[in-house]
Amino acid sequence: MKKISDEKLNRVIKYLVIVLLSFAILFVAIQFNSFWQWIFSAIRAVIIPIGIAYIFALILFPLIRYLEKKGIGPRGFSLMLVFILAFGLIFAGFYFLIPLVTNEIQSFFNNEFQNIIDYVTTDLRDDFIFGQDLYDQIAEYLTESNVVSETIESMIPGLIMNLSDWVFPLITSVALLPILLLYYLYDYERIGDSIRGIIPKKHEKNVAKLGLRLNETVGAYLRGQLMLMVALGAVATIVYRLIGLKYYFVFGLLAGITNIIPYFGLIIAALPPIIYSMLTTTGPGPLLVILVNFVLQFIEGNIFQPLIMSHQLSIHPILIIMSILFFGSLFGAVGVIFASPIAASIRVFYQFFRDLRKEKTEDNLSKAKGT
């Protein structure tokens, strides 16, 4: 029987000790679960507004740098121009979009909502695909068991809790965004220098390279995603109107907004118009609406993505989906929305350290050949 060397035995013992200590630390941490939740809530309250300001800074700062290269300065003047342009576009968007959205929503509840309720409670029985007997059995079960009311009552506390978890931090972030963004853009380079100042000298050069690559890559991704949302929303609105779908503006706007969620956004946006077309007799049928949404998926994936997102990182869909699930569980709706930029940042970190290791390997080989 072959004996285990002392070196291997020591290595196994070391790994076992590390594993046992890890489990012990994890067990102790679990005992203070409420304390860690409190700490995490405080950290999240800080990270969310700063992260949102950082993302907007990545989108807007190239425009400030472009104006300064054209001799439009100093920084305060170019910053003022960019702020006026950005918030002017936001104000104009709300000024023109909100009345249209409000009118369509009011029209829906005034003209369509009651008809849909009447159809679901009465006429749906005649059109039920599985037969009227099964429809009567389902309706009787729902009536006697009160499953609908009980489900709604059980969901309300959790819904209120979830709303309090992400709505208030989001409101705080929106309120603080102009102030944080103003300071971030004005002292953009100084903030970067301050961060690099806490890095040891031997790592400062690599950190500067990493920061530059991170800002350029993620910023390009975010600007491309913003253009993609606008383009897809406009195309969806036009196509919905051409096929005669009512409330085309709301449905098109929904398609543009939800496209911020990769892979799931267009699926989420397709559900309301498909359900609406199934419950109403006016306008296009559900098959046509489904076909249109397949066309929109094709346009988004094969035309807009290659043209607009030419600087987008090559991120595997599994990584994107994992990021949506993971950061959504951590930060709620905010985590879902910003999962893609975070995934892009992870990809930049991975690529940078892989390139760094490759450079070190090549340097070692060249030194070995020189000797």
Short mmCIF file of C-alpha atoms in Angstrom, two decimals:
data_model
loop_
_atom_site.label_atom_id
_atom_site.label_comp_id
_atom_site.label_asym_id
_atom_site.label_seq_id
_atom_site.Cartn_x
_atom_site.Cartn_y
_atom_site.Cartn_z
CA MET A 1 0.00 0.00 0.00
CA LYS A 2 1.38 3.37 -1.06
CA LYS A 3 2.00 5.77 1.82
CA ILE A 4 0.80 9.36 1.73
CA SER A 5 3.66 11.82 1.92
CA ASP A 6 3.84 14.31 4.76
CA GLU A 7 3.45 17.19 2.31
CA LYS A 8 0.17 15.84 0.90
CA LEU A 9 -1.10 15.02 4.38
CA ASN A 10 -0.36 18.54 5.59
CA ARG A 11 -2.12 19.97 2.54
CA VAL A 12 -5.23 17.84 3.18
CA ILE A 13 -5.27 18.84 6.85
CA LYS A 14 -4.93 22.52 5.87
CA TYR A 15 -7.87 22.31 3.47
CA LEU A 16 -9.98 20.49 6.08
CA VAL A 17 -9.23 23.18 8.65
CA ILE A 18 -10.16 25.90 6.14
CA VAL A 19 -13.46 24.13 5.35
CA LEU A 20 -14.29 23.61 9.03
CA LEU A 21 -13.47 27.23 9.87
CA SER A 22 -15.62 28.40 6.97
CA PHE A 23 -18.57 26.36 8.22
CA ALA A 24 -17.99 27.64 11.75
CA ILE A 25 -17.95 31.27 10.57
CA LEU A 26 -21.07 30.65 8.50
CA PHE A 27 -22.83 29.07 11.49
CA VAL A 28 -21.95 32.00 13.75
CA ALA A 29 -23.08 34.49 11.09
CA ILE A 30 -26.45 32.73 10.76
CA GLN A 31 -27.05 33.17 14.50
CA PHE A 32 -26.94 36.95 13.97
CA ASN A 33 -29.20 36.95 10.92
CA SER A 34 -31.21 40.01 11.96
CA PHE A 35 -28.00 41.97 12.55
CA TRP A 36 -26.67 41.14 9.09
CA GLN A 37 -30.00 42.09 7.52
CA TRP A 38 -29.75 45.47 9.22
CA ILE A 39 -26.18 45.93 7.97
CA PHE A 40 -27.14 44.85 4.46
CA SER A 41 -30.09 47.29 4.40
CA ALA A 42 -27.77 50.13 5.38
CA ILE A 43 -25.22 49.16 2.73
CA ARG A 44 -27.94 48.85 0.09
CA ALA A 45 -29.27 52.32 0.97
CA VAL A 46 -25.81 53.72 0.14
CA ILE A 47 -24.92 51.55 -2.85
CA ILE A 48 -28.13 52.08 -4.85
CA PRO A 49 -28.01 55.91 -5.23
CA ILE A 50 -24.23 55.94 -5.76
CA GLY A 51 -24.49 53.12 -8.30
CA ILE A 52 -27.24 54.87 -10.25
CA ALA A 53 -25.25 58.13 -10.26
CA TYR A 54 -22.19 56.21 -11.50
CA ILE A 55 -24.19 54.65 -14.32
CA PHE A 56 -25.58 58.01 -15.47
CA ALA A 57 -22.10 59.50 -15.22
CA LEU A 58 -20.77 56.82 -17.57
CA ILE A 59 -23.50 57.76 -20.06
CA LEU A 60 -23.08 61.55 -19.86
CA PHE A 61 -19.37 62.14 -19.25
CA PRO A 62 -18.25 61.34 -22.84
CA LEU A 63 -20.47 64.20 -23.98
CA ILE A 64 -18.79 66.56 -21.50
CA ARG A 65 -15.37 65.41 -22.68
CA TYR A 66 -16.44 65.92 -26.32
CA LEU A 67 -17.55 69.50 -25.58
CA GLU A 68 -14.28 70.24 -23.80
CA LYS A 69 -12.28 68.90 -26.77
CA LYS A 70 -14.23 71.31 -28.97
CA GLY A 71 -13.15 74.19 -26.72
CA ILE A 72 -16.49 74.55 -24.93
CA GLY A 73 -15.41 75.07 -21.34
CA PRO A 74 -14.56 75.32 -18.53
CA ARG A 75 -15.94 72.16 -16.91
CA GLY A 76 -18.73 74.03 -15.14
CA PHE A 77 -20.06 75.48 -18.42
CA SER A 78 -19.94 72.19 -20.36
CA LEU A 79 -21.52 70.43 -17.37
CA MET A 80 -24.33 72.99 -17.33
CA LEU A 81 -24.99 72.44 -21.05
CA VAL A 82 -25.11 68.66 -20.62
CA PHE A 83 -27.41 68.97 -17.60
CA ILE A 84 -29.77 71.28 -19.47
CA LEU A 85 -29.80 68.93 -22.47
CA ALA A 86 -30.30 65.75 -20.42
CA PHE A 87 -33.00 67.08 -18.11
CA GLY A 88 -34.59 68.98 -21.00
CA LEU A 89 -34.97 65.72 -22.91
CA ILE A 90 -36.35 64.01 -19.80
CA PHE A 91 -38.81 66.86 -19.18
CA ALA A 92 -39.88 66.94 -22.85
CA GLY A 93 -40.37 63.17 -22.80
CA PHE A 94 -42.58 63.35 -19.74
CA TYR A 95 -44.38 66.43 -21.07
CA PHE A 96 -45.37 64.73 -24.33
CA LEU A 97 -45.61 61.11 -23.19
CA ILE A 98 -47.58 61.39 -19.96
CA PRO A 99 -50.71 62.96 -21.56
CA LEU A 100 -50.76 60.26 -24.25
CA VAL A 101 -50.29 57.46 -21.74
CA THR A 102 -52.87 58.97 -19.37
CA ASN A 103 -55.46 59.34 -22.13
CA GLU A 104 -55.04 55.74 -23.27
CA ILE A 105 -55.24 54.40 -19.71
CA GLN A 106 -58.35 56.48 -18.99
CA SER A 107 -59.91 55.35 -22.24
CA PHE A 108 -59.20 51.73 -21.34
CA PHE A 109 -60.88 51.93 -17.93
CA ASN A 110 -63.78 54.02 -19.27
CA ASN A 111 -64.54 51.94 -22.38
CA GLU A 112 -62.83 48.56 -22.27
CA PHE A 113 -62.34 47.43 -18.68
CA GLN A 114 -65.98 46.71 -17.86
CA ASN A 115 -66.47 44.93 -21.20
CA ILE A 116 -63.50 42.67 -20.42
CA ILE A 117 -64.88 41.91 -16.95
CA ASP A 118 -68.28 41.07 -18.46
CA TYR A 119 -66.66 38.84 -21.05
CA VAL A 120 -64.63 36.92 -18.48
CA THR A 121 -67.65 36.39 -16.20
CA THR A 122 -70.26 35.60 -18.89
CA ASP A 123 -69.28 35.22 -22.54
CA LEU A 124 -66.03 33.36 -21.85
CA ARG A 125 -68.13 30.32 -20.88
CA ASP A 126 -69.38 29.95 -24.46
CA ASP A 127 -65.87 30.33 -25.96
CA PHE A 128 -64.02 28.21 -23.39
CA ILE A 129 -61.73 25.91 -25.32
CA PHE A 130 -62.17 22.94 -22.92
CA GLY A 131 -65.96 23.05 -22.85
CA GLN A 132 -68.68 24.66 -20.77
CA ASP A 133 -68.86 21.82 -18.22
CA LEU A 134 -65.22 22.25 -17.20
CA TYR A 135 -65.73 26.03 -17.10
CA ASP A 136 -68.68 25.58 -14.71
CA GLN A 137 -66.64 23.25 -12.50
CA ILE A 138 -63.74 25.72 -12.31
CA ALA A 139 -66.10 28.63 -11.61
CA GLU A 140 -67.87 26.64 -8.89
CA TYR A 141 -64.59 25.68 -7.27
CA LEU A 142 -63.36 29.28 -7.29
CA THR A 143 -66.64 30.49 -5.81
CA GLU A 144 -66.91 27.90 -3.03
CA SER A 145 -63.26 27.79 -2.02
CA ASN A 146 -62.67 31.57 -2.06
CA VAL A 147 -59.23 30.74 -3.42
CA VAL A 148 -59.01 34.03 -5.32
CA SER A 149 -59.78 36.25 -2.33
CA GLU A 150 -57.54 34.21 -0.04
CA THR A 151 -54.67 34.37 -2.52
CA ILE A 152 -55.05 38.14 -2.86
CA GLU A 153 -55.20 38.59 0.92
CA SER A 154 -52.08 36.48 1.39
CA MET A 155 -50.20 38.38 -1.32
CA ILE A 156 -50.97 41.88 -0.02
CA PRO A 157 -48.60 41.81 3.02
CA GLY A 158 -45.72 40.43 0.95
CA LEU A 159 -46.43 42.95 -1.82
CA ILE A 160 -46.40 45.84 0.65
CA MET A 161 -43.15 44.57 2.15
CA ASN A 162 -41.52 44.23 -1.28
CA LEU A 163 -42.70 47.70 -2.26
CA SER A 164 -41.18 49.16 0.88
CA ASP A 165 -37.92 47.32 0.17
CA TRP A 166 -37.32 48.84 -3.26
CA VAL A 167 -39.71 51.76 -3.81
CA PHE A 168 -38.36 53.94 -0.99
CA PRO A 169 -34.68 53.36 -1.89
CA LEU A 170 -35.58 54.09 -5.50
CA ILE A 171 -37.36 57.32 -4.57
CA THR A 172 -34.38 58.34 -2.45
CA SER A 173 -32.04 57.55 -5.34
CA VAL A 174 -34.08 59.63 -7.78
CA ALA A 175 -34.17 62.55 -5.34
CA LEU A 176 -30.41 62.43 -4.74
CA LEU A 177 -29.47 61.66 -8.35
CA PRO A 178 -29.09 65.27 -9.64
CA ILE A 179 -26.87 66.24 -6.68
CA LEU A 180 -24.71 63.12 -6.80
CA LEU A 181 -24.45 63.30 -10.57
CA LEU A 182 -23.46 66.97 -10.48
CA TYR A 183 -20.56 66.34 -8.11
CA TYR A 184 -19.58 63.12 -9.86
CA LEU A 185 -19.36 64.73 -13.31
CA TYR A 186 -17.65 67.90 -12.09
CA ASP A 187 -14.93 66.00 -10.21
CA TYR A 188 -14.88 62.93 -12.48
CA GLU A 189 -11.11 62.70 -12.83
CA ARG A 190 -10.47 63.82 -9.24
CA ILE A 191 -12.70 61.06 -7.88
CA GLY A 192 -10.81 58.53 -9.96
CA ASP A 193 -7.48 59.87 -8.70
CA SER A 194 -8.73 59.73 -5.10
CA ILE A 195 -9.76 56.11 -5.50
CA ARG A 196 -6.41 55.24 -7.04
CA GLY A 197 -4.70 57.12 -4.20
CA ILE A 198 -5.72 54.46 -1.67
CA ILE A 199 -4.24 51.73 -3.86
CA PRO A 200 -0.66 50.62 -3.15
CA LYS A 201 1.87 52.04 -5.60
CA LYS A 202 2.75 48.69 -7.11
CA HIS A 203 -0.91 48.11 -8.09
CA GLU A 204 -1.80 51.68 -9.02
CA LYS A 205 -0.99 51.32 -12.73
CA ASN A 206 -3.06 48.15 -13.12
CA VAL A 207 -5.98 49.68 -11.21
CA ALA A 208 -5.90 52.72 -13.51
CA LYS A 209 -6.01 50.45 -16.58
CA LEU A 210 -8.85 48.44 -15.08
CA GLY A 211 -10.86 51.58 -14.24
CA LEU A 212 -10.40 52.99 -17.75
CA ARG A 213 -11.45 49.73 -19.39
CA LEU A 214 -14.41 49.39 -17.03
CA ASN A 215 -15.67 52.92 -17.69
CA GLU A 216 -15.28 52.70 -21.46
CA THR A 217 -16.81 49.26 -21.89
CA VAL A 218 -19.71 49.56 -19.48
CA GLY A 219 -20.41 53.13 -20.61
CA ALA A 220 -20.61 52.03 -24.25
CA TYR A 221 -22.92 49.19 -23.24
CA LEU A 222 -25.24 51.53 -21.32
CA ARG A 223 -25.42 54.11 -24.10
CA GLY A 224 -26.14 51.39 -26.63
CA GLN A 225 -28.83 49.89 -24.40
CA LEU A 226 -30.48 53.30 -24.03
CA MET A 227 -30.57 53.81 -27.80
CA LEU A 228 -31.87 50.27 -28.23
CA MET A 229 -34.77 50.92 -25.85
CA VAL A 230 -35.76 54.10 -27.71
CA ALA A 231 -35.49 52.47 -31.14
CA LEU A 232 -37.42 49.34 -30.17
CA GLY A 233 -40.15 51.33 -28.42
CA ALA A 234 -40.61 53.52 -31.49
CA VAL A 235 -40.74 50.54 -33.87
CA ALA A 236 -43.18 48.63 -31.62
CA THR A 237 -45.47 51.67 -31.41
CA ILE A 238 -45.50 52.09 -35.20
CA VAL A 239 -46.09 48.39 -35.88
CA TYR A 240 -48.88 48.12 -33.31
CA ARG A 241 -50.60 51.11 -34.88
CA LEU A 242 -50.24 49.72 -38.40
CA ILE A 243 -52.00 46.47 -37.45
CA GLY A 244 -54.81 48.42 -35.80
CA LEU A 245 -54.08 47.51 -32.19
CA LYS A 246 -55.77 49.87 -29.78
CA TYR A 247 -53.69 51.50 -27.05
CA TYR A 248 -50.68 51.03 -29.30
CA PHE A 249 -48.80 53.84 -27.59
CA VAL A 250 -48.90 52.24 -24.12
CA PHE A 251 -47.98 48.83 -25.52
CA GLY A 252 -45.11 50.29 -27.59
CA LEU A 253 -43.81 52.28 -24.64
CA LEU A 254 -43.93 49.12 -22.52
CA ALA A 255 -41.89 47.27 -25.15
CA GLY A 256 -39.20 49.94 -25.04
CA ILE A 257 -39.02 50.20 -21.25
CA THR A 258 -38.99 46.46 -20.53
CA ASN A 259 -36.20 45.92 -23.05
CA ILE A 260 -33.87 47.03 -20.27
CA ILE A 261 -34.26 43.44 -19.01
CA PRO A 262 -32.35 41.21 -21.48
CA TYR A 263 -34.13 38.13 -22.90
CA PHE A 264 -37.19 38.58 -20.66
CA GLY A 265 -38.11 42.18 -21.46
CA LEU A 266 -39.81 41.62 -24.81
CA ILE A 267 -41.60 38.53 -23.50
CA ILE A 268 -42.99 40.58 -20.60
CA ALA A 269 -43.98 43.38 -22.97
CA ALA A 270 -45.72 40.96 -25.35
CA LEU A 271 -48.11 39.55 -22.73
CA PRO A 272 -50.42 42.61 -22.27
CA PRO A 273 -51.20 43.14 -26.00
CA ILE A 274 -51.65 39.39 -26.55
CA ILE A 275 -54.03 39.05 -23.58
CA TYR A 276 -55.88 42.20 -24.65
CA SER A 277 -56.35 40.89 -28.18
CA MET A 278 -57.69 37.60 -26.77
CA LEU A 279 -60.27 39.34 -24.57
CA THR A 280 -61.59 41.84 -27.12
CA THR A 281 -63.35 41.40 -30.43
CA THR A 282 -62.12 44.67 -31.93
CA GLY A 283 -58.70 45.06 -33.47
CA PRO A 284 -56.27 42.35 -34.60
CA GLY A 285 -56.53 38.77 -33.41
CA PRO A 286 -54.11 37.22 -30.93
CA LEU A 287 -52.30 35.23 -33.64
CA LEU A 288 -51.39 38.42 -35.50
CA VAL A 289 -50.22 40.08 -32.29
CA ILE A 290 -48.09 37.03 -31.46
CA LEU A 291 -46.62 37.09 -34.97
CA VAL A 292 -45.82 40.81 -34.64
CA ASN A 293 -44.01 40.21 -31.37
CA PHE A 294 -41.96 37.43 -32.99
CA VAL A 295 -41.02 39.95 -35.68
CA LEU A 296 -40.05 42.47 -32.99
CA GLN A 297 -37.90 39.82 -31.33
CA PHE A 298 -36.21 39.18 -34.69
CA ILE A 299 -35.64 42.89 -35.33
CA GLU A 300 -34.22 43.41 -31.86
CA GLY A 301 -31.90 40.41 -32.00
CA ASN A 302 -30.73 40.60 -35.60
CA ILE A 303 -30.86 44.27 -36.58
CA PHE A 304 -30.80 46.60 -33.57
CA GLN A 305 -28.42 44.54 -31.47
CA PRO A 306 -25.68 44.29 -34.16
CA LEU A 307 -26.09 47.93 -35.30
CA ILE A 308 -26.59 49.79 -32.04
CA MET A 309 -24.80 47.49 -29.61
CA SER A 310 -21.63 47.15 -31.65
CA HIS A 311 -19.59 47.92 -28.50
CA GLN A 312 -21.58 45.57 -26.31
CA LEU A 313 -19.64 42.97 -24.38
CA SER A 314 -19.91 39.40 -25.53
CA ILE A 315 -21.72 38.13 -22.46
CA HIS A 316 -23.09 34.59 -22.42
CA PRO A 317 -26.88 34.43 -21.91
CA ILE A 318 -26.43 32.12 -18.91
CA LEU A 319 -24.34 34.79 -17.17
CA ILE A 320 -27.00 37.43 -17.87
CA ILE A 321 -29.81 35.22 -16.54
CA MET A 322 -27.79 34.31 -13.45
CA SER A 323 -27.10 38.01 -12.87
CA ILE A 324 -30.79 38.88 -13.17
CA LEU A 325 -31.76 36.18 -10.68
CA PHE A 326 -28.92 36.91 -8.23
CA PHE A 327 -28.99 40.70 -8.18
CA GLY A 328 -32.78 40.70 -8.40
CA SER A 329 -32.90 38.69 -5.17
CA LEU A 330 -30.44 41.11 -3.54
CA PHE A 331 -31.79 44.46 -4.71
CA GLY A 332 -35.29 43.69 -5.99
CA ALA A 333 -36.47 45.49 -9.13
CA VAL A 334 -33.40 47.76 -9.10
CA GLY A 335 -31.17 44.68 -9.20
CA VAL A 336 -33.09 43.26 -12.15
CA ILE A 337 -32.77 46.50 -14.10
CA PHE A 338 -29.05 46.93 -13.48
CA ALA A 339 -28.11 43.25 -13.66
CA SER A 340 -26.70 43.65 -17.18
CA PRO A 341 -24.28 46.52 -16.33
CA ILE A 342 -23.13 44.55 -13.30
CA ALA A 343 -22.62 41.48 -15.48
CA ALA A 344 -20.70 43.65 -17.94
CA SER A 345 -18.48 44.84 -15.08
CA ILE A 346 -17.87 41.24 -13.99
CA ARG A 347 -16.85 40.39 -17.56
CA VAL A 348 -14.42 43.35 -17.64
CA PHE A 349 -12.82 42.25 -14.35
CA TYR A 350 -12.47 38.68 -15.61
CA GLN A 351 -10.99 39.72 -18.96
CA PHE A 352 -8.60 42.19 -17.33
CA PHE A 353 -7.14 39.71 -14.84
CA ARG A 354 -6.88 37.06 -17.52
CA ASP A 355 -4.94 39.47 -19.74
CA LEU A 356 -2.79 40.46 -16.77
CA ARG A 357 -1.93 36.85 -16.03
CA LYS A 358 -1.15 36.29 -19.71
CA GLU A 359 1.20 39.30 -19.74
CA LYS A 360 3.01 38.01 -16.66
CA THR A 361 3.40 34.58 -18.24
CA GLU A 362 4.82 36.11 -21.42
CA ASP A 363 7.21 38.29 -19.39
CA ASN A 364 8.45 35.28 -17.45
CA LEU A 365 8.99 33.33 -20.67
CA SER A 366 10.90 36.21 -22.25
CA LYS A 367 13.08 36.56 -19.15
CA ALA A 368 13.74 32.81 -19.17
CA LYS A 369 14.77 32.94 -22.82
CA GLY A 370 17.02 35.94 -22.14
CA THR A 371 18.89 34.11 -19.44
#
